[in-house]
Short mmCIF file of N, CA and C in Angstrom, two decimals:
data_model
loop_
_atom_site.label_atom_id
_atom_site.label_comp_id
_atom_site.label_asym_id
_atom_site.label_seq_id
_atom_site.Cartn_x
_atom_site.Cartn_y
_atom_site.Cartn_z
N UNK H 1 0.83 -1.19 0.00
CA UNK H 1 0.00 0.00 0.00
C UNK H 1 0.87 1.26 0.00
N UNK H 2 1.87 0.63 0.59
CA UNK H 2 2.73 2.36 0.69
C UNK H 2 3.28 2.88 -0.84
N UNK H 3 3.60 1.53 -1.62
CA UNK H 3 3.84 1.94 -3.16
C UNK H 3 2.58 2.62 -3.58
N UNK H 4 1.49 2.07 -3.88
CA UNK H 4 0.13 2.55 -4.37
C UNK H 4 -0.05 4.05 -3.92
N UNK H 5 0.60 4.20 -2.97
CA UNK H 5 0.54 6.30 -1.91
C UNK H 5 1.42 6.85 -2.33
N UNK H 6 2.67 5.86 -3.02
CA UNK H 6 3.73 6.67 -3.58
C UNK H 6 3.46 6.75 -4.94
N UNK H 7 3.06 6.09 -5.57
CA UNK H 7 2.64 5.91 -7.22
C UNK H 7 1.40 7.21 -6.80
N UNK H 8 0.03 6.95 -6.25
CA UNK H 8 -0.55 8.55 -6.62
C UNK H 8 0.04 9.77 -6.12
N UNK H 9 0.96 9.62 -5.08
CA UNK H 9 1.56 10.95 -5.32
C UNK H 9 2.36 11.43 -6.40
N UNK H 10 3.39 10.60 -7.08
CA UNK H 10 3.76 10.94 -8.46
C UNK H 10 2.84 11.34 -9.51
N UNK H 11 1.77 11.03 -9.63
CA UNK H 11 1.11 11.46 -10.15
C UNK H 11 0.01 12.55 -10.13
N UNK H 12 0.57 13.18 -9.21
CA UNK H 12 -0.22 14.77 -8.21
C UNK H 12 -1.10 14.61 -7.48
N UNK H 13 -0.96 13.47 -6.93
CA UNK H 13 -2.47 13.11 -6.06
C UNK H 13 -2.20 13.91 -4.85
N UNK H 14 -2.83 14.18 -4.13
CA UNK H 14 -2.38 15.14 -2.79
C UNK H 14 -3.62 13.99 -1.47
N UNK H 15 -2.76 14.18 0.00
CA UNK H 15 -4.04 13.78 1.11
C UNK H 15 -3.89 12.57 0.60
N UNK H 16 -3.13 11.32 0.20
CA UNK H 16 -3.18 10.42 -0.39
C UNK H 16 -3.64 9.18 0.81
N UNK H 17 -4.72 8.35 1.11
CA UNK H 17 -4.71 7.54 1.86
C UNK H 17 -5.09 6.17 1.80
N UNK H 18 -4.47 5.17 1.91
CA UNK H 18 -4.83 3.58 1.54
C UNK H 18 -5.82 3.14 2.96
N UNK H 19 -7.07 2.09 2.38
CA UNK H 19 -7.23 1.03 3.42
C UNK H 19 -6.71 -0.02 3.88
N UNK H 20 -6.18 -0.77 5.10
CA UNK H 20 -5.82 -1.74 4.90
C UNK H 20 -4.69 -2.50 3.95
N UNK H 21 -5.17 -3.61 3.44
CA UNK H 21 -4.28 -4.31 2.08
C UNK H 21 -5.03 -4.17 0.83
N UNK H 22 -6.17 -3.73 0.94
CA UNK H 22 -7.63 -3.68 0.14
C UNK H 22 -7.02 -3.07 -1.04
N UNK H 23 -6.11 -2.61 -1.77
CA UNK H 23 -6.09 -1.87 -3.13
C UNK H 23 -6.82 -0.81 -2.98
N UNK H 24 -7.70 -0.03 -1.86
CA UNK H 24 -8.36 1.15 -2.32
C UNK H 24 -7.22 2.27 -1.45
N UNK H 25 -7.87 3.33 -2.10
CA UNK H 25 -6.97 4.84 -1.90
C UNK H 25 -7.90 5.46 -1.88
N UNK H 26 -8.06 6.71 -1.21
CA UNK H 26 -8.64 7.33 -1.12
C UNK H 26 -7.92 9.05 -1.60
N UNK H 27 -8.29 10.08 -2.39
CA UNK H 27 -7.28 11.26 -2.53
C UNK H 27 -8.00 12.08 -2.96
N UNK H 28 -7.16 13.43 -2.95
CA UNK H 28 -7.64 14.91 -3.68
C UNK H 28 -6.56 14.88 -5.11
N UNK H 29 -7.53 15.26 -5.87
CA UNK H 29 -7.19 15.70 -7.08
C UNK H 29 -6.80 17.15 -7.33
N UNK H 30 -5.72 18.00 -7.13
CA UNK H 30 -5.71 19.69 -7.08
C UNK H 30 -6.32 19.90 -8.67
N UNK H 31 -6.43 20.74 -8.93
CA UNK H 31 -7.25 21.64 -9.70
C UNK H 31 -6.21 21.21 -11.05
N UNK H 32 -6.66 20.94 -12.41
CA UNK H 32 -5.19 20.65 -13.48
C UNK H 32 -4.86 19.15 -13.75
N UNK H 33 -5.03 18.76 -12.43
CA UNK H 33 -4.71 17.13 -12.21
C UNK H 33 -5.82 16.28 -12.42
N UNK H 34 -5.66 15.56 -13.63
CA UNK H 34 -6.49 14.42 -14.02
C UNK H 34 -5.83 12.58 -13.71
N UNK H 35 -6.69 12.05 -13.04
CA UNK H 35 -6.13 10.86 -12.41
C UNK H 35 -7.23 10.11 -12.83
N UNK H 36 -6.49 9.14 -13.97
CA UNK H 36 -7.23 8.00 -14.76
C UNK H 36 -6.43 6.89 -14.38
N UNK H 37 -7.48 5.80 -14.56
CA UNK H 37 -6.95 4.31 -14.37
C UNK H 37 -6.00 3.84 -14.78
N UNK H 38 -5.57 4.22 -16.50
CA UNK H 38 -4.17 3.45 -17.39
C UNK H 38 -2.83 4.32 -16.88
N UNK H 39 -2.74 5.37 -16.18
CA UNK H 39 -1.72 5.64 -16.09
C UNK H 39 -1.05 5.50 -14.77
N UNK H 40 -2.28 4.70 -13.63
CA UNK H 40 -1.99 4.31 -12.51
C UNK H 40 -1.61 2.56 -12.48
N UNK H 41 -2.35 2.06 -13.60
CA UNK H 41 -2.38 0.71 -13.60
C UNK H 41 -0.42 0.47 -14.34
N UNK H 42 -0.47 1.17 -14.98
CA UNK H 42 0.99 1.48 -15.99
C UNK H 42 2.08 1.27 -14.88
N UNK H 43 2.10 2.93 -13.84
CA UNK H 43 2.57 2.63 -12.72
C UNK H 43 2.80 1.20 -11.69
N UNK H 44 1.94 0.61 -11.26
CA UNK H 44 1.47 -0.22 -10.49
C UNK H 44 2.68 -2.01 -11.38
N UNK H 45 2.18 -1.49 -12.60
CA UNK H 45 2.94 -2.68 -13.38
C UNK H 45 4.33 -2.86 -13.50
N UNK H 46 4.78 -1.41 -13.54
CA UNK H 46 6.01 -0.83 -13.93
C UNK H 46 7.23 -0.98 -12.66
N UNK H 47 6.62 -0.91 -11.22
CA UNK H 47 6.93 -0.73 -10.11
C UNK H 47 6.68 -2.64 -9.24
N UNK H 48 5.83 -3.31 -9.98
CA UNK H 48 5.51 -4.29 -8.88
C UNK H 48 6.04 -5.47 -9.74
N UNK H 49 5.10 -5.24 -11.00
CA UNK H 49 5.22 -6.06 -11.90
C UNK H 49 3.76 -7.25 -12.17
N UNK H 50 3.02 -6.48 -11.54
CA UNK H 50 1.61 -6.69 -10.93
C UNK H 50 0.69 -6.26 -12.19
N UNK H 51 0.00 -6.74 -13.05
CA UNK H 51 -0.98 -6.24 -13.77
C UNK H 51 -2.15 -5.61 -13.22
N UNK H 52 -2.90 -5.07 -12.24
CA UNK H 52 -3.49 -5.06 -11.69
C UNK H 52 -4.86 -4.25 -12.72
N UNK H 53 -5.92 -4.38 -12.25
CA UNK H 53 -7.06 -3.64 -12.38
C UNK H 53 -7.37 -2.40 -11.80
N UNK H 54 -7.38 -1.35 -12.16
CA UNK H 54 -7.99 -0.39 -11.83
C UNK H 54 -8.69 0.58 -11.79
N UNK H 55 -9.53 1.14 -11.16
CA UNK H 55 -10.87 1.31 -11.47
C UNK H 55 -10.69 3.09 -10.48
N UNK H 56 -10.93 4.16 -10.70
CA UNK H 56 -11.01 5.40 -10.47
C UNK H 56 -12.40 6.36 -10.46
N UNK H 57 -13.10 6.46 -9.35
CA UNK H 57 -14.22 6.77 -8.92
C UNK H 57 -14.34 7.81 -8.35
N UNK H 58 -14.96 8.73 -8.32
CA UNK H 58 -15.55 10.09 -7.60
C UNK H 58 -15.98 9.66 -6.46
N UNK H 59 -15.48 10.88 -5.59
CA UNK H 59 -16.51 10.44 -4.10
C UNK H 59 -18.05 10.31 -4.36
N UNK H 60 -18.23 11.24 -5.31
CA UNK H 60 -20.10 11.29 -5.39
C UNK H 60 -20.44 9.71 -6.07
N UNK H 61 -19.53 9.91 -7.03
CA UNK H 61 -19.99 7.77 -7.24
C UNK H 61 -19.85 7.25 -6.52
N UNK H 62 -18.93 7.31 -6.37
CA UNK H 62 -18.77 5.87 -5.01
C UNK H 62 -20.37 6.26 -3.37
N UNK H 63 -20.24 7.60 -3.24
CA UNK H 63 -21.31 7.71 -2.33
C UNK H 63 -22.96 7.14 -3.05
N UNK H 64 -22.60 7.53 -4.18
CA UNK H 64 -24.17 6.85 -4.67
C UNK H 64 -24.39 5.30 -4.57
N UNK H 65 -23.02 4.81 -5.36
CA UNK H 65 -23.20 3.04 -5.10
C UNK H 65 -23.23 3.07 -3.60
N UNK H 66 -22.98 3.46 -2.47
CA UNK H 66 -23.13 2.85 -1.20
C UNK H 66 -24.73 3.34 -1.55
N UNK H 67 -25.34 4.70 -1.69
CA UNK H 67 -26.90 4.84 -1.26
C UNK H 67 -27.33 3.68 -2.04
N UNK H 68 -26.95 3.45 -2.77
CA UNK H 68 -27.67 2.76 -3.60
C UNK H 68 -28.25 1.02 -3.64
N UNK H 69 -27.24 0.50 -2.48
CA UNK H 69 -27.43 -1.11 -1.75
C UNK H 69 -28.52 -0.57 -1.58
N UNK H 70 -29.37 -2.02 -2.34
CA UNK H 70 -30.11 -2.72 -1.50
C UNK H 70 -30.14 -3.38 -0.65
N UNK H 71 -28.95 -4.00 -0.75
CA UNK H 71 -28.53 -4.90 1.10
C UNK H 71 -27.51 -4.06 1.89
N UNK H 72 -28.01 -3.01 2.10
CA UNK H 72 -27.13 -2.13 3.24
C UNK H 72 -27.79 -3.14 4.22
N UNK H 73 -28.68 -3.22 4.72
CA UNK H 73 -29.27 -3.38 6.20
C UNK H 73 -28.75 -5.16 6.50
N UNK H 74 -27.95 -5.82 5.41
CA UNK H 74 -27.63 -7.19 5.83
C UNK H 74 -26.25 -7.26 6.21
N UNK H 75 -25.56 -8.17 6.70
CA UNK H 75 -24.16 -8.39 7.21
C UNK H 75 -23.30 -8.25 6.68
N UNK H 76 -22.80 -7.19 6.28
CA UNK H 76 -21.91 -6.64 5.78
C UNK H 76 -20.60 -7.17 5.09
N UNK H 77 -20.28 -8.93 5.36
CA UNK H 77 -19.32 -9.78 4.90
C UNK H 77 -20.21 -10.29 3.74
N UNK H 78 -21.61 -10.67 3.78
CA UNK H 78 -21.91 -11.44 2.82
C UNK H 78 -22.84 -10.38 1.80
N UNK H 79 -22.27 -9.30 1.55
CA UNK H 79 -22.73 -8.29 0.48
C UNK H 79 -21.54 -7.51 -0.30
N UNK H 80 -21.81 -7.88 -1.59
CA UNK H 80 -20.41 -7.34 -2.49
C UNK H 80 -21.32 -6.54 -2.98
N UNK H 81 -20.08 -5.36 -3.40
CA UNK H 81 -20.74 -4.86 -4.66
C UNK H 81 -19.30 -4.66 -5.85
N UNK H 82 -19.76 -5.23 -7.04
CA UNK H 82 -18.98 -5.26 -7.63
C UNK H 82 -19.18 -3.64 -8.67
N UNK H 83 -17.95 -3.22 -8.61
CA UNK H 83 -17.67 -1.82 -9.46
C UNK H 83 -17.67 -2.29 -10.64
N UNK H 84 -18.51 -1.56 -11.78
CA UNK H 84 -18.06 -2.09 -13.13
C UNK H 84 -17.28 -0.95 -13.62
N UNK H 85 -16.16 -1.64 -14.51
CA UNK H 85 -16.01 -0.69 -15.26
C UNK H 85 -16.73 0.03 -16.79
N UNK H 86 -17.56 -0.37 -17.04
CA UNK H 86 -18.72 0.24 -18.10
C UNK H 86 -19.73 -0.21 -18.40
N UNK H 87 -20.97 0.27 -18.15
CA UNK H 87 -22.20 -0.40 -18.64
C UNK H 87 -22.26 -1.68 -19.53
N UNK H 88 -22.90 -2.74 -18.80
CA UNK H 88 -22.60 -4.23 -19.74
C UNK H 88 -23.53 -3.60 -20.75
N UNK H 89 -23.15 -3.79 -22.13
CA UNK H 89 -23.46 -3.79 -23.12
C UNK H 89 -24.52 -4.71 -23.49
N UNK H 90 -24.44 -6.36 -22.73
CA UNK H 90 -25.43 -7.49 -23.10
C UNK H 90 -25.11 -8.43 -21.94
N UNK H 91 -25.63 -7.81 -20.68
CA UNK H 91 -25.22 -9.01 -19.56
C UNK H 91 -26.16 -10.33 -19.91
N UNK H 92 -25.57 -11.40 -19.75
CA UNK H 92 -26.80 -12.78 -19.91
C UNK H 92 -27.12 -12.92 -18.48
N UNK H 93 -28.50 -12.34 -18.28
CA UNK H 93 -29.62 -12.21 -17.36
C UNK H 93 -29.84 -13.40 -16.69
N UNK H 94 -30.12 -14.34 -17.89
CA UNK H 94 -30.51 -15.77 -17.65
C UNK H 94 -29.93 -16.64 -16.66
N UNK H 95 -28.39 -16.52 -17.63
CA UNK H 95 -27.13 -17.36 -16.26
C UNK H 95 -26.96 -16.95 -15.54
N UNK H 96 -26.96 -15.82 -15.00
CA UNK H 96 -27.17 -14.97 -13.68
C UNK H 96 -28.35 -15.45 -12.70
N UNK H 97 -29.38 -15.37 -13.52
CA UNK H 97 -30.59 -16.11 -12.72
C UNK H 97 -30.38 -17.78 -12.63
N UNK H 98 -29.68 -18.38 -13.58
CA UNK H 98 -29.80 -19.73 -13.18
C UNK H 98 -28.69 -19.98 -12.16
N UNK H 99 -27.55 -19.57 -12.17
CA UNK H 99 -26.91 -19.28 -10.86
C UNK H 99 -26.56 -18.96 -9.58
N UNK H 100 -27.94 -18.29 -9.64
CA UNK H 100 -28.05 -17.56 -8.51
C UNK H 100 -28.59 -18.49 -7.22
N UNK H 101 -28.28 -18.98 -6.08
CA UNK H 101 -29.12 -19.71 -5.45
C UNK H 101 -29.80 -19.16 -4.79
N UNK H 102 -31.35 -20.25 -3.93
CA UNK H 102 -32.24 -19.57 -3.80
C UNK H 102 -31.96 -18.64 -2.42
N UNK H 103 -31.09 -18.65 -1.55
CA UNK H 103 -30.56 -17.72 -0.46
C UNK H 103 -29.64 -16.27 -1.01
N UNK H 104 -29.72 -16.10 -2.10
CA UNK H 104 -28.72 -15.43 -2.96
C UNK H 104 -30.10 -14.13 -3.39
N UNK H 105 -29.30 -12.65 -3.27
CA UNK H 105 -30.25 -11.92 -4.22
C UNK H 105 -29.34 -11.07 -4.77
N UNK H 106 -30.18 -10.01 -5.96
CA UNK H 106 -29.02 -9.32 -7.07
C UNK H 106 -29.41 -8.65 -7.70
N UNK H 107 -28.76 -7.34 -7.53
CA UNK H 107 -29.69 -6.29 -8.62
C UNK H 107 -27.98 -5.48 -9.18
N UNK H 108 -28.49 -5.27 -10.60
CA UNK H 108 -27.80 -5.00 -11.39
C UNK H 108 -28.39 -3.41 -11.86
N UNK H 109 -27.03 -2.50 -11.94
CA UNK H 109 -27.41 -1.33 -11.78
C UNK H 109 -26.46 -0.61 -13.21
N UNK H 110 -26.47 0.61 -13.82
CA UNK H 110 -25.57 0.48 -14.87
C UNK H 110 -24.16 0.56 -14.42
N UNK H 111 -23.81 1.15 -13.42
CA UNK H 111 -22.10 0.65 -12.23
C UNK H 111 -22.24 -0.22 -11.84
N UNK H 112 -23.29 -0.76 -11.16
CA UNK H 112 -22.49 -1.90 -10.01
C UNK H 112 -23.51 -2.88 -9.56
N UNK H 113 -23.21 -3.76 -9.65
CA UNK H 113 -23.92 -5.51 -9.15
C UNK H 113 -23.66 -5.47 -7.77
N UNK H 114 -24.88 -5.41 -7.21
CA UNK H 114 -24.95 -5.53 -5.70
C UNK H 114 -25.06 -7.31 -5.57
N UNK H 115 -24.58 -8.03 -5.18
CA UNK H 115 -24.93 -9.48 -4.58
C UNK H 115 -25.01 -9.50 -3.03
N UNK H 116 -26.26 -10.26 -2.61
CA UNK H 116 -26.18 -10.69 -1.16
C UNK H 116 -25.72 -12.28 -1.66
N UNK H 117 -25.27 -13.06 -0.87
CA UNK H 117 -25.12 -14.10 -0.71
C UNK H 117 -24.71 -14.82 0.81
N UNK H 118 -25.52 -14.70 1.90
CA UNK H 118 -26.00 -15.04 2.75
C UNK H 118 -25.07 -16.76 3.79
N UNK H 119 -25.06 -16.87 2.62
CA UNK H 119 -24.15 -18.60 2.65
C UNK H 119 -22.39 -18.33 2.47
N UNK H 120 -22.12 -17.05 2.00
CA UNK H 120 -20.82 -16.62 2.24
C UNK H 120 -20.17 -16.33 0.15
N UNK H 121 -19.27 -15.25 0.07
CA UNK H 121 -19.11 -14.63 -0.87
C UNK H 121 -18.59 -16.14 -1.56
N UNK H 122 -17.78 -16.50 -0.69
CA UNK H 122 -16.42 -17.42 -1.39
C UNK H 122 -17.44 -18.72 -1.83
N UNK H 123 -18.21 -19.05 -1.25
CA UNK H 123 -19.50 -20.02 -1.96
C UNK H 123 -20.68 -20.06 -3.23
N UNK H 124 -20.53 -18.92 -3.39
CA UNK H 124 -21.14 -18.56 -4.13
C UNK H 124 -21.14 -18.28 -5.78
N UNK H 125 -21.59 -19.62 -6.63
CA UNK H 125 -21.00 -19.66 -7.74
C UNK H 125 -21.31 -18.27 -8.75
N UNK H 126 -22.14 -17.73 -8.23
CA UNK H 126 -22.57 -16.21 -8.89
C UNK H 126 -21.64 -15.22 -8.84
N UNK H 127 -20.69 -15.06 -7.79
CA UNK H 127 -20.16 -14.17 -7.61
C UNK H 127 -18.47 -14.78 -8.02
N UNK H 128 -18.36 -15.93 -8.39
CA UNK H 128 -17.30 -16.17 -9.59
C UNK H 128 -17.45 -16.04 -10.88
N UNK H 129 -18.49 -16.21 -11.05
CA UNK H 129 -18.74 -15.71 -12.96
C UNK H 129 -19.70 -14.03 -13.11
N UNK H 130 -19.87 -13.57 -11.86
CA UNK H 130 -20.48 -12.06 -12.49
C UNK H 130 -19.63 -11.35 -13.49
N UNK H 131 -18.47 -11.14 -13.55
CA UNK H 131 -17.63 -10.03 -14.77
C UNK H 131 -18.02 -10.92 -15.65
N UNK H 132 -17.67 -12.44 -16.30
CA UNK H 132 -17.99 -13.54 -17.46
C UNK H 132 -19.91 -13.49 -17.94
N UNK H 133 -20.53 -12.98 -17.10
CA UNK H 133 -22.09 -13.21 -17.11
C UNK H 133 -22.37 -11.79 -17.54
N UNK H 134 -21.83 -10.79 -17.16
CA UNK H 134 -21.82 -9.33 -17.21
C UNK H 134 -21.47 -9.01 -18.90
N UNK H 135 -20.30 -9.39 -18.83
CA UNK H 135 -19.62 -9.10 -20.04
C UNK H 135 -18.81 -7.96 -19.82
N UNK H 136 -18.24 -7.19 -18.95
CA UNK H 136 -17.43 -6.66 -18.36
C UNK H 136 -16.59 -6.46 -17.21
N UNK H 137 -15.55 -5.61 -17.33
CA UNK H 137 -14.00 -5.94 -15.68
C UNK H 137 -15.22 -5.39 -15.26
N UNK H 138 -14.61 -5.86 -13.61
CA UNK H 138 -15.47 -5.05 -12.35
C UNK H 138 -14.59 -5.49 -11.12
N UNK H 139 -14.33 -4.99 -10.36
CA UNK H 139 -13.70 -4.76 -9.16
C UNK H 139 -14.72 -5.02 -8.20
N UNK H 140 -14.82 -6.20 -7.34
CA UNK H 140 -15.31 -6.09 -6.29
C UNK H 140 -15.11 -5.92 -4.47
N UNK H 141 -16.06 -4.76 -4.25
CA UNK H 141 -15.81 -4.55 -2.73
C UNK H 141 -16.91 -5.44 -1.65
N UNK H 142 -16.36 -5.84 -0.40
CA UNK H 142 -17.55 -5.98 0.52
C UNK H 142 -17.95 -4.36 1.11
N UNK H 143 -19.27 -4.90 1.43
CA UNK H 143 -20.00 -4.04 1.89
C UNK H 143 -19.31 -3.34 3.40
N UNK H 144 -18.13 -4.13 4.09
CA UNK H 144 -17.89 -2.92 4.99
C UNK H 144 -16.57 -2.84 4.51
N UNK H 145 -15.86 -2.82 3.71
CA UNK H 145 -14.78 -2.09 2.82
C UNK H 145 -15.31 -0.72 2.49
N UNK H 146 -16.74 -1.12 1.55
CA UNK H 146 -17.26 0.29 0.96
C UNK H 146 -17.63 1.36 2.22
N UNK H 147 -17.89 1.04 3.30
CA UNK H 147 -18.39 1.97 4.21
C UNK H 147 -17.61 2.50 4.78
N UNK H 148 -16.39 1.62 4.74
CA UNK H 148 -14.79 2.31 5.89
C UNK H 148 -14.49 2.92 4.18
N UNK H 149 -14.33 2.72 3.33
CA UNK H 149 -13.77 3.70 1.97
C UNK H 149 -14.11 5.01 2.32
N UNK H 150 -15.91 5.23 2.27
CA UNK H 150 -16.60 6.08 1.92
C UNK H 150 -16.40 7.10 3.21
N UNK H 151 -16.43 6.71 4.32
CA UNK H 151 -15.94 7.31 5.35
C UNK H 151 -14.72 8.12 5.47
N UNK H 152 -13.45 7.36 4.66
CA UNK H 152 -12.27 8.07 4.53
C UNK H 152 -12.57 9.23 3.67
N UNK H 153 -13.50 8.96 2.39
CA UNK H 153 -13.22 10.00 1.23
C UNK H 153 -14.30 11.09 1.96
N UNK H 154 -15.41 11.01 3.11
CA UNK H 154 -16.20 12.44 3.02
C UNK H 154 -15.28 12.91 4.62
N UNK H 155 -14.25 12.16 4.73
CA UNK H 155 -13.40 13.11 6.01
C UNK H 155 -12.30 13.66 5.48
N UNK H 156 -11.87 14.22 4.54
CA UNK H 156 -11.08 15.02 3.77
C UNK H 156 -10.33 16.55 4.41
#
């Protein structure tokens, strides 16, 4: 994490702060400074040797996908939400629904696939094929990742 604070500060990030081991950061952008995904992921590769995924969100997005759970009010380990990176173009609905088990629920939003899965993330054959079912990357957070994130980015 301390590379990932040193990589956005090279790149003018200012207030730079990581969670945990989680891959998220939290930062200010000064005024001039544009901070996109390929030139952090570039970094990240260049420095680790790590291909990694990365995905670059506004506090106001990211605050909307939290308003936006439907399973805020459930246990916070067994609720992902996966970040997409661009509106699925042609998610297959179907395999999603035939996948899904019946303790399992899921709403698909044009960012982000909320999954409960109740029986535990790592069990859950839905939440290994959502990006393959989607048809697009997506980064997924648990639900109290996103709340300790969102917390860092509106204490600025």
């Amino acid at each position: 994490m301390a590379d990932l604070r040193g990589i956005l500060e090279r790149l003018g990030c200012v207030d730079v702060r990581t969670y945990i081991q989680s891959g998220n950061a939290v930062f200010d952008a000064p005024d001039g400074v544009e901070v996109s995904a390929s030139p952090i992921a570039a970094a990240v590769q260049a420095l680790t040797g790590v291909d990694a995924r990365v995905l670059v969100l506004t506090a106001a997005e990211f605050r909307r996908a939290a308003e936006h759970n439907p399973f805020a009010a459930e246990d916070g380990g067994t609720v992902q939400l996966f970040f997409l990176e661009s509106r699925p173009p042609d998610p297959d609905l179907d395999a999603i629904r035939e996948l899904c088990r019946d303790s399992e629920r899921w709403q698909l939003t044009h960012a982000v696939f909320y999954l409960h899965a109740p029986e535990g993330i790592a069990r859950s054959k839905l939440a290994a094929a959502v990006e393959r079912k989607l048809g697009v990357s997506a980064t997924a957070r648990n639900w109290r990742t996103v709340c300790k994130v969102l917390e860092m980015a509106e204490t600025t």
